[in-house]
PDB file of C-alpha atoms in Angstrom:
ATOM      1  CA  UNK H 231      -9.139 -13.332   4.847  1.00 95.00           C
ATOM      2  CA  UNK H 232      -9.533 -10.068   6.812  1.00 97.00           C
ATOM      3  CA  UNK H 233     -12.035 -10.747  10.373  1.00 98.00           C
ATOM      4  CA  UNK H 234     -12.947  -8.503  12.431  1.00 98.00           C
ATOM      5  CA  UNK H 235     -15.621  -9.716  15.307  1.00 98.00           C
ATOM      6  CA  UNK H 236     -16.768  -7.114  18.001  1.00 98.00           C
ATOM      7  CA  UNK H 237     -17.969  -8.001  21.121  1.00 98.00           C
ATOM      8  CA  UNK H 238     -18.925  -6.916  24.514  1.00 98.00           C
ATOM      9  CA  UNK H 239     -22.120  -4.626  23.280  1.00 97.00           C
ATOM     10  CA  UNK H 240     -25.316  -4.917  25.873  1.00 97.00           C
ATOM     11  CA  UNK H 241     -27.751  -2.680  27.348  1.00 98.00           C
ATOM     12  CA  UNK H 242     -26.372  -0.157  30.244  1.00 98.00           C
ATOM     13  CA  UNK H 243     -28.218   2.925  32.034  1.00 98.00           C
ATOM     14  CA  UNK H 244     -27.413   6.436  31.270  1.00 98.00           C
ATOM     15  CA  UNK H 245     -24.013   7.553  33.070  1.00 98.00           C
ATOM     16  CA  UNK H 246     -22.772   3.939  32.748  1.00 98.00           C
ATOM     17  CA  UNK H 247     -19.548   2.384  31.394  1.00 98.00           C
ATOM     18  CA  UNK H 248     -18.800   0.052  28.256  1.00 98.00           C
ATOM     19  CA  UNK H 249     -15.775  -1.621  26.913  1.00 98.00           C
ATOM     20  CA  UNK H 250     -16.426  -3.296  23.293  1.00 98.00           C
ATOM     21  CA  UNK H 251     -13.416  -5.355  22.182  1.00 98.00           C
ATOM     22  CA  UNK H 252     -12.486  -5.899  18.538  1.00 98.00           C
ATOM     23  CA  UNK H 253     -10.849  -9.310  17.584  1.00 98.00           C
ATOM     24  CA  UNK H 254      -8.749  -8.753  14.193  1.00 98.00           C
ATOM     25  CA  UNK H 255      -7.204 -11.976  12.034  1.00 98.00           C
ATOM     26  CA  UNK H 256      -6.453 -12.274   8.577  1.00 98.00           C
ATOM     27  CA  UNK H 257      -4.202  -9.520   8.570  1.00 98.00           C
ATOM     28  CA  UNK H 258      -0.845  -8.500  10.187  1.00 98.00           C
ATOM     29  CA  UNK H 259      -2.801  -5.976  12.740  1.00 98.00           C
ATOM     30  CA  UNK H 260       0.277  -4.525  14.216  1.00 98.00           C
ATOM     31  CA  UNK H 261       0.871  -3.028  10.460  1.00 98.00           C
ATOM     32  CA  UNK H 262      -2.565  -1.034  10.392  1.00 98.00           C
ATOM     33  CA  UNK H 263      -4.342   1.865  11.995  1.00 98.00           C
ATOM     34  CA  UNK H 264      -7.892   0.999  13.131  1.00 98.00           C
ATOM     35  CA  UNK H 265     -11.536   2.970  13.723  1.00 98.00           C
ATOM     36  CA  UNK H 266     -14.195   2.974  15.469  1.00 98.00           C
ATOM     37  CA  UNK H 267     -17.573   3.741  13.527  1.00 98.00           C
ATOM     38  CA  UNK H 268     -21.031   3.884  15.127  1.00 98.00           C
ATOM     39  CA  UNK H 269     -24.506   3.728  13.662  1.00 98.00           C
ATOM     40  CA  UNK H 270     -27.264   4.780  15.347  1.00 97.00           C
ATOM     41  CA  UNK H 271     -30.673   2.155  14.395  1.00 93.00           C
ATOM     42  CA  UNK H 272     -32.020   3.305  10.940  1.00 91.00           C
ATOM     43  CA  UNK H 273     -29.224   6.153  10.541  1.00 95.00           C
ATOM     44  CA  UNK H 274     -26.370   7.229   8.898  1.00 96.00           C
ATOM     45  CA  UNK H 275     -22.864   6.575  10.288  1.00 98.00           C
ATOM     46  CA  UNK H 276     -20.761   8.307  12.417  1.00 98.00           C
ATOM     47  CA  UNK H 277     -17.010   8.094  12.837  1.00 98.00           C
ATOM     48  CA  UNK H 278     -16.081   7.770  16.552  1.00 98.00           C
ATOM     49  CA  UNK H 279     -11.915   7.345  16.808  1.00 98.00           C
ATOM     50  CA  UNK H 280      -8.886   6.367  15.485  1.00 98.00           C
ATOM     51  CA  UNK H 281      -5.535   4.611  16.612  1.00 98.00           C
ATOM     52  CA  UNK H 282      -2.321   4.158  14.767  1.00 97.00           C
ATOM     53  CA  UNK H 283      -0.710   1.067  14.653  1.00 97.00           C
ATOM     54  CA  UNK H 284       1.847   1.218  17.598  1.00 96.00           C
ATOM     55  CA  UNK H 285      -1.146   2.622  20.093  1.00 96.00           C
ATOM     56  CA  UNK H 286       1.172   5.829  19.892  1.00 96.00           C
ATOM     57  CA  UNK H 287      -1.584   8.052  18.317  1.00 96.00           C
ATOM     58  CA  UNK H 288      -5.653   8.405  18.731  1.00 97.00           C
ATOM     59  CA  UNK H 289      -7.980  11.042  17.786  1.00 97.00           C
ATOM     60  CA  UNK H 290     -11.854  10.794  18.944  1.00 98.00           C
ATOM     61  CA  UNK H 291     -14.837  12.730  17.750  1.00 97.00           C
ATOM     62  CA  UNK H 292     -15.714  15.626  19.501  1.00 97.00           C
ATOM     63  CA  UNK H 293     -19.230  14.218  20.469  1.00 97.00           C
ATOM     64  CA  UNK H 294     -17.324  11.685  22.546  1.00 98.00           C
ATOM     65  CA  UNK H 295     -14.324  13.537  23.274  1.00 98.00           C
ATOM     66  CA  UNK H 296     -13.463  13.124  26.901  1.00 97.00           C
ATOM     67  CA  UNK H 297     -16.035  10.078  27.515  1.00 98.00           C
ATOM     68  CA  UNK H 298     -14.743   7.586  25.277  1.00 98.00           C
ATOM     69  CA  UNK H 299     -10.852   6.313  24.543  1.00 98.00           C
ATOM     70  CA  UNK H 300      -9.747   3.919  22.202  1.00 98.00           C
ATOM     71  CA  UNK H 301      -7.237   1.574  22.801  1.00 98.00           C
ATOM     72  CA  UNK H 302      -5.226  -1.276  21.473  1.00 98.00           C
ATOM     73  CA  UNK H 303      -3.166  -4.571  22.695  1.00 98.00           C
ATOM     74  CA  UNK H 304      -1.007  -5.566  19.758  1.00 98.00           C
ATOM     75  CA  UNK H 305      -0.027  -8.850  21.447  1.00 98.00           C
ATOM     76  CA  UNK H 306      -3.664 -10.221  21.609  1.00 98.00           C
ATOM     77  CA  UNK H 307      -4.571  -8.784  18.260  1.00 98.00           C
ATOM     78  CA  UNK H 308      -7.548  -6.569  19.478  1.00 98.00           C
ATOM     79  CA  UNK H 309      -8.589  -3.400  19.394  1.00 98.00           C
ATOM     80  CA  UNK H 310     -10.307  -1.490  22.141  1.00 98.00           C
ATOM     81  CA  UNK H 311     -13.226   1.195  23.412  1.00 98.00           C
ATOM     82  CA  UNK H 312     -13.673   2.105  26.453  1.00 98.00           C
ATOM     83  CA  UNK H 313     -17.144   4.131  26.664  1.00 98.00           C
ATOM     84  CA  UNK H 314     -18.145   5.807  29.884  1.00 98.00           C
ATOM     85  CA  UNK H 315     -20.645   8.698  30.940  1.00 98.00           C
ATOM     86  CA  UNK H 316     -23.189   7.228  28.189  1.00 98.00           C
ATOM     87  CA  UNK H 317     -25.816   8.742  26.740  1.00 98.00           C
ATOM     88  CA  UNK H 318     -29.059   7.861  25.249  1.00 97.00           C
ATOM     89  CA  UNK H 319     -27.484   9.317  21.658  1.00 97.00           C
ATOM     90  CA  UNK H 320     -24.808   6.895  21.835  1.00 98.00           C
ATOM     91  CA  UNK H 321     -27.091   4.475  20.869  1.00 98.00           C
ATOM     92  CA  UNK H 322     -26.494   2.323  17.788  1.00 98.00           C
ATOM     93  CA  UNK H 323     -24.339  -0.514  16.230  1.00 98.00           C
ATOM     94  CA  UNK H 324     -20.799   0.143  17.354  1.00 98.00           C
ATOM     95  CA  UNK H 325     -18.386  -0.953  14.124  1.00 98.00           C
ATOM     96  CA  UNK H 326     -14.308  -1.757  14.273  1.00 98.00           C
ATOM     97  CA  UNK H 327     -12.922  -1.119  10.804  1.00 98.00           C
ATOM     98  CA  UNK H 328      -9.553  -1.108   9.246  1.00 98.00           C
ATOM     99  CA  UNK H 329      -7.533   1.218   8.459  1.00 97.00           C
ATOM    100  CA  UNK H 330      -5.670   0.358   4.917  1.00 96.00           C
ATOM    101  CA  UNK H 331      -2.072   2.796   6.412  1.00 94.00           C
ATOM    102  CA  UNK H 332      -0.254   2.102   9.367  1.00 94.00           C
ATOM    103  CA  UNK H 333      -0.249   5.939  10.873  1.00 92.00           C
ATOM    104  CA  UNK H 334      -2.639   8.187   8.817  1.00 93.00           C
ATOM    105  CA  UNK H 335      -5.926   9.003  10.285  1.00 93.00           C
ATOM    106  CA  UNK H 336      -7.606  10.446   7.675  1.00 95.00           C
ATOM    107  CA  UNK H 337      -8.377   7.186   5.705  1.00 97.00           C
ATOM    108  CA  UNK H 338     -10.720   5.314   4.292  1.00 98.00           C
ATOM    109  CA  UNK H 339     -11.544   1.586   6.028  1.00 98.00           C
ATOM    110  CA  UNK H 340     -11.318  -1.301   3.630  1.00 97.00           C
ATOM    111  CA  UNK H 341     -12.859  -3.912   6.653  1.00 98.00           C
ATOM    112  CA  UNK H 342     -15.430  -3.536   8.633  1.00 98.00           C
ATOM    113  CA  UNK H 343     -16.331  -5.755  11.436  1.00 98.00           C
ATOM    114  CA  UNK H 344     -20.359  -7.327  11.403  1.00 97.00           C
ATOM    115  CA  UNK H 345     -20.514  -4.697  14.949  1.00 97.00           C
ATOM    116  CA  UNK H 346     -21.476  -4.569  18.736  1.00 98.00           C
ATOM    117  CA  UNK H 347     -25.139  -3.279  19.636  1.00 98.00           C
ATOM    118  CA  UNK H 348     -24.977  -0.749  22.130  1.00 98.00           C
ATOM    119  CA  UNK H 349     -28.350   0.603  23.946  1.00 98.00           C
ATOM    120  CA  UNK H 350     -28.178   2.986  26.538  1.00 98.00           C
ATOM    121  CA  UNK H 351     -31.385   3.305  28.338  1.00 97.00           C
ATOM    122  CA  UNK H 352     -32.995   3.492  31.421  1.00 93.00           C
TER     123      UNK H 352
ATOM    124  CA  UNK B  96     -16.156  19.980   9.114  1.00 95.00           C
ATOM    125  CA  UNK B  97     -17.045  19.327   6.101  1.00 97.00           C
ATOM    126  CA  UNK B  98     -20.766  18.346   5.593  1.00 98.00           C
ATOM    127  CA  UNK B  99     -21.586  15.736   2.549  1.00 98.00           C
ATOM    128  CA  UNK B 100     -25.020  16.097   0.901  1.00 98.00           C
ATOM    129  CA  UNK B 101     -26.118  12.860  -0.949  1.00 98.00           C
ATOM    130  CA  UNK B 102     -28.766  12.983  -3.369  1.00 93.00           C
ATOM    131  CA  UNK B 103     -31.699  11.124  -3.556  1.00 95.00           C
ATOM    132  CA  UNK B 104     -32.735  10.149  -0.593  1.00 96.00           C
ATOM    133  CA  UNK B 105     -34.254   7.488  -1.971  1.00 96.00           C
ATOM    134  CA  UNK B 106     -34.603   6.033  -5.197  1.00 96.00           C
ATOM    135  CA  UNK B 107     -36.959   3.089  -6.052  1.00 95.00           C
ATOM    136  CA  UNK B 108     -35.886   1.157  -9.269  1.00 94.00           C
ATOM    137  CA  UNK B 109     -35.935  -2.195 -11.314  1.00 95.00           C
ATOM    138  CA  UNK B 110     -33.179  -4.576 -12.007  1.00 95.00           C
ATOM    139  CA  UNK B 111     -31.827  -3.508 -15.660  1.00 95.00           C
ATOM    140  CA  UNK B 112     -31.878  -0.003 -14.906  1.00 96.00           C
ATOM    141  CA  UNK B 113     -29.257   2.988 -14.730  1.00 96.00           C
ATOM    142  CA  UNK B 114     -28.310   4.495 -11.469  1.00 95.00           C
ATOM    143  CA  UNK B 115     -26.581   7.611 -10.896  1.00 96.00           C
ATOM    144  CA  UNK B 116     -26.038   8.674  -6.761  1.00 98.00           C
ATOM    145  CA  UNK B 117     -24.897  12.122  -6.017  1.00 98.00           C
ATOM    146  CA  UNK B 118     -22.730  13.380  -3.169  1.00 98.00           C
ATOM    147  CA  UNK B 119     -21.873  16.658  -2.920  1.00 98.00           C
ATOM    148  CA  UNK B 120     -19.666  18.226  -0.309  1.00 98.00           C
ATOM    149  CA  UNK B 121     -19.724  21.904   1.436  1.00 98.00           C
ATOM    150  CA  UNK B 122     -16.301  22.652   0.625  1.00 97.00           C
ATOM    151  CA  UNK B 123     -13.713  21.371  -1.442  1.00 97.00           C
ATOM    152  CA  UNK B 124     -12.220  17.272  -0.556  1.00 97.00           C
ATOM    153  CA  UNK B 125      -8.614  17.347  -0.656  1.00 95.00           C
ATOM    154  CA  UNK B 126      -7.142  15.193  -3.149  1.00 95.00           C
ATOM    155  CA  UNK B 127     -10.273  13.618  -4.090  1.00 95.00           C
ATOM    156  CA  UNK B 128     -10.157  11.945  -0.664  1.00 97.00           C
ATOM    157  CA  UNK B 129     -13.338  10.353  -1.130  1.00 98.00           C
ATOM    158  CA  UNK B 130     -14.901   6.688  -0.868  1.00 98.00           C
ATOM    159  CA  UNK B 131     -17.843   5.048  -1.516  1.00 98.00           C
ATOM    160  CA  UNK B 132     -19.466   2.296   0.711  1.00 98.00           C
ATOM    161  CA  UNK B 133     -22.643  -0.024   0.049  1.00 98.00           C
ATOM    162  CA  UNK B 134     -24.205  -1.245   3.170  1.00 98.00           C
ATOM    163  CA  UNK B 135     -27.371  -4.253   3.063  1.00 97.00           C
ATOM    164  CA  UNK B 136     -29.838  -4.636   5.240  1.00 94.00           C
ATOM    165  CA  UNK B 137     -28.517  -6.048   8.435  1.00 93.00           C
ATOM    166  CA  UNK B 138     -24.839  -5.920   7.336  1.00 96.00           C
ATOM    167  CA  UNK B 139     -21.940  -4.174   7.615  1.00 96.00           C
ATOM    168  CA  UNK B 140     -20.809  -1.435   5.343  1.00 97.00           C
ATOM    169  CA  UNK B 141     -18.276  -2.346   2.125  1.00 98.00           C
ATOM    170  CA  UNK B 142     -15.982  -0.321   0.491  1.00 98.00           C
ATOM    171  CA  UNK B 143     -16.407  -0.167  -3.144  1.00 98.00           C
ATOM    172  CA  UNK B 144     -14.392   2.972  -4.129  1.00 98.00           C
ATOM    173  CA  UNK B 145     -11.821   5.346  -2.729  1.00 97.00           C
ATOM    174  CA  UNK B 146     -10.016   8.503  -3.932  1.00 94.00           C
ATOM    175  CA  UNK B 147     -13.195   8.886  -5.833  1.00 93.00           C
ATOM    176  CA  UNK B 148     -12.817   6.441  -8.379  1.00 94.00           C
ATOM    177  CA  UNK B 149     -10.041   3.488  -7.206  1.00 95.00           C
ATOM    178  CA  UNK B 150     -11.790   0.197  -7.478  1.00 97.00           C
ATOM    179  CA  UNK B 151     -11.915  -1.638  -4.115  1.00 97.00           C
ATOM    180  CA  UNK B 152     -11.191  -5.356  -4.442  1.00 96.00           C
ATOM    181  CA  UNK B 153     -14.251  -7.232  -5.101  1.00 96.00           C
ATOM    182  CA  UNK B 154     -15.854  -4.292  -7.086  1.00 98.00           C
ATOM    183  CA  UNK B 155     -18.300  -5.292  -9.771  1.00 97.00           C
ATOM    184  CA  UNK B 156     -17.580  -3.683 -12.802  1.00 96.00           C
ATOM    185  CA  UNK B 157     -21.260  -1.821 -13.566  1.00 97.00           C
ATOM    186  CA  UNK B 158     -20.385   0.028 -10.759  1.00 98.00           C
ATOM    187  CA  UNK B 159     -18.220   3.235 -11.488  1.00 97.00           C
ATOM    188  CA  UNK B 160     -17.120   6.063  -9.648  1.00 97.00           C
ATOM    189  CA  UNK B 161     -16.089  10.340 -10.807  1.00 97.00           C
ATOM    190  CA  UNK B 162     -16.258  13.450  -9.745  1.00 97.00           C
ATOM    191  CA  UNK B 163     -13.494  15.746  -8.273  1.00 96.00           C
ATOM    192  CA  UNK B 164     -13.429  18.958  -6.127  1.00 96.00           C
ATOM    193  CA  UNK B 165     -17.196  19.481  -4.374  1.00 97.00           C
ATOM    194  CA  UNK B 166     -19.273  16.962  -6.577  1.00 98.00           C
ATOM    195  CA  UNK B 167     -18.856  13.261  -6.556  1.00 98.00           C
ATOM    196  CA  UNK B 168     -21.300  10.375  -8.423  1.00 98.00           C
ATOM    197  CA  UNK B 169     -21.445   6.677  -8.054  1.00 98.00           C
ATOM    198  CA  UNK B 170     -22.914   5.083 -11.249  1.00 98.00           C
ATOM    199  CA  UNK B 171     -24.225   1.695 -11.398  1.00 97.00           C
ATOM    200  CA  UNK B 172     -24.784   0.753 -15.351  1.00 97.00           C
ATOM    201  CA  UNK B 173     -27.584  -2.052 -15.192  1.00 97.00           C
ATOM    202  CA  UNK B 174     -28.832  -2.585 -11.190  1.00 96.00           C
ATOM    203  CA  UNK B 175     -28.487  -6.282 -10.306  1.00 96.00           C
ATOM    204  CA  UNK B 176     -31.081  -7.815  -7.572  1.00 94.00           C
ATOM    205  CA  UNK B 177     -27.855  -7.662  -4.945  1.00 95.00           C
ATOM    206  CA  UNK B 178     -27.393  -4.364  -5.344  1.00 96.00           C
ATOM    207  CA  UNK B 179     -30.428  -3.228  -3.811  1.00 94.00           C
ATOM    208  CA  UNK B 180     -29.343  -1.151  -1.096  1.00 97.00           C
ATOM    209  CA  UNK B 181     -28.018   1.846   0.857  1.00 98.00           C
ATOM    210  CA  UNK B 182     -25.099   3.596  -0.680  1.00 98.00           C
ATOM    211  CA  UNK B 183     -22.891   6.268   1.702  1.00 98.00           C
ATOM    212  CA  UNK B 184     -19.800   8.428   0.792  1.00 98.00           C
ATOM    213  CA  UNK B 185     -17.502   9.444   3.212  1.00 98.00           C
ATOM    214  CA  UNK B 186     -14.532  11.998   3.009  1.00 98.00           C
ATOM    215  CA  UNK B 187     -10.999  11.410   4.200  1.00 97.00           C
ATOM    216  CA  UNK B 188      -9.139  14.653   3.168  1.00 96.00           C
ATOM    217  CA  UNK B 189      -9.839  16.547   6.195  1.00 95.00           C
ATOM    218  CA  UNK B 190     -10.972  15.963  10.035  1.00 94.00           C
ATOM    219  CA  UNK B 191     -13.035  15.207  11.178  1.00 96.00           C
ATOM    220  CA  UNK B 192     -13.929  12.000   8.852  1.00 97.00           C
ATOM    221  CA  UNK B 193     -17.501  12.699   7.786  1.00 98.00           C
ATOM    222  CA  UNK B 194     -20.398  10.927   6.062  1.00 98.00           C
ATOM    223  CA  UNK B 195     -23.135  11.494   3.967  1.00 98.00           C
ATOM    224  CA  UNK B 196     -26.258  10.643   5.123  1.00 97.00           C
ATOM    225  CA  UNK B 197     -27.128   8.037   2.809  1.00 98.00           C
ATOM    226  CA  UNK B 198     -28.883   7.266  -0.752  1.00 98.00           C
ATOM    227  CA  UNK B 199     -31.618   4.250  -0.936  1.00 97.00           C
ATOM    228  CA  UNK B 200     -31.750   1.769  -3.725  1.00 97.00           C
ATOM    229  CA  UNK B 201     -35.418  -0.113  -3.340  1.00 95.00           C
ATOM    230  CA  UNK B 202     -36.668  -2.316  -5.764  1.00 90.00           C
ATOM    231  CA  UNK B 203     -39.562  -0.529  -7.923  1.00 88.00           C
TER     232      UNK B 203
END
């Protein structure tokens, strides 16, 4: 079955940098485009970026346009973001999540991973 | 970028009961590009529908999706304990991707 397991979430001071990784199995992840989604704690959620299936293609949210980049490494099966210049608003429960097309961005996401914590304070 | 209202905020009911959740968007969704998610406490989001009314995998049927154009509605027929949650739509036919901010299902 589809997994998706984040990691590398912690606690980092305003201006610092994050990478969160994004293990994928189940699924031939090579095939798919995958997201980023965020959640700030007790809010709504927020899509953050996109990357098509060859790495050839990504498209961030203008909130974190410029400070974030999403990457991927087809060989390892993993999916990438690279945060830096955080703020206290990016703040919240950092989700991977599947795209169900290999090249479309505007999609829904059929899998979600469980997500990476990500607090940004001082 | 289009801006999706959903309607209760919050709606406290009891197992048996009818649900209807609105979501209404500020301009048209293309092609009905729209999906419906149901996230627990503590848990990730699931899809349940998308281009308004496809059945995700897993689906239960009491649940049911419509709407086309600007106004959308997820209907549950008879709430179940497990579906005591929050319920989100999101639209797909246009960037950015965009959510609504959420309906509440609490047990009366």
């Amino acid at each position: 079955q589809v997994q998706l397991v984040e990691s590398g979430g912690g606690v980092v001071q305003p201006g610092g940098s994050l990478r969160l990784s994004c293990s994928a199995s189940g699924f031939t992840f090579s095939y798919y485009g995958m997201h980023w989604v965020r959640q700030a704690p007790g809010k709504g959620l927020e899509w953050v970026a996109f990357i098509q299936y060859d790495g050839n293609n990504e498209s961030h949210a203008d909130p974190v346009k410029g400070r974030f980049t999403v990457s991927r490494d087809n060989s390892k099966n993993t999916l990438y973001l690279q945060m830096n210049g955080l703020r206290s608003e990016d703040t919240g429960f950092y989700y991977c999540a599947k795209g169900p097309t290999s090249q479309v961005p505007l999609t829904f996401f059929d899998f979600w991973g469980q997500g990476a914590l990500v607090t940004v304070s001082s | 970028e289009i801006v999706l209202t959903q309607s209760p905020g919050t709606l406290s009911l009891s197992p048996g009961e009818r649900v209807t959740l609105s979501c209404r968007a500020s301009q048209t969704v293309s092609r009905n590009s729209l999906a419906w998610y149901q996230q627990k406490s503590g848990q990730a989001p699931r899809l349940l529908f998308y281009g308004a009314f496809g059945r995700a995998t897993g689906t239960p049927d009491r649940f049911s999706g419509s709407g086309s154009g600007t106004d959308f509605t997820l209907t549950i027929s008879r709430l179940e304990p497990e579906d005591f949650a929050v319920y989100y739509c999101q639209q797909y036919g246009t960037s950015p991707l965009t959510f609504g901010g959420g309906t509440k299902v609490e047990i009366k």
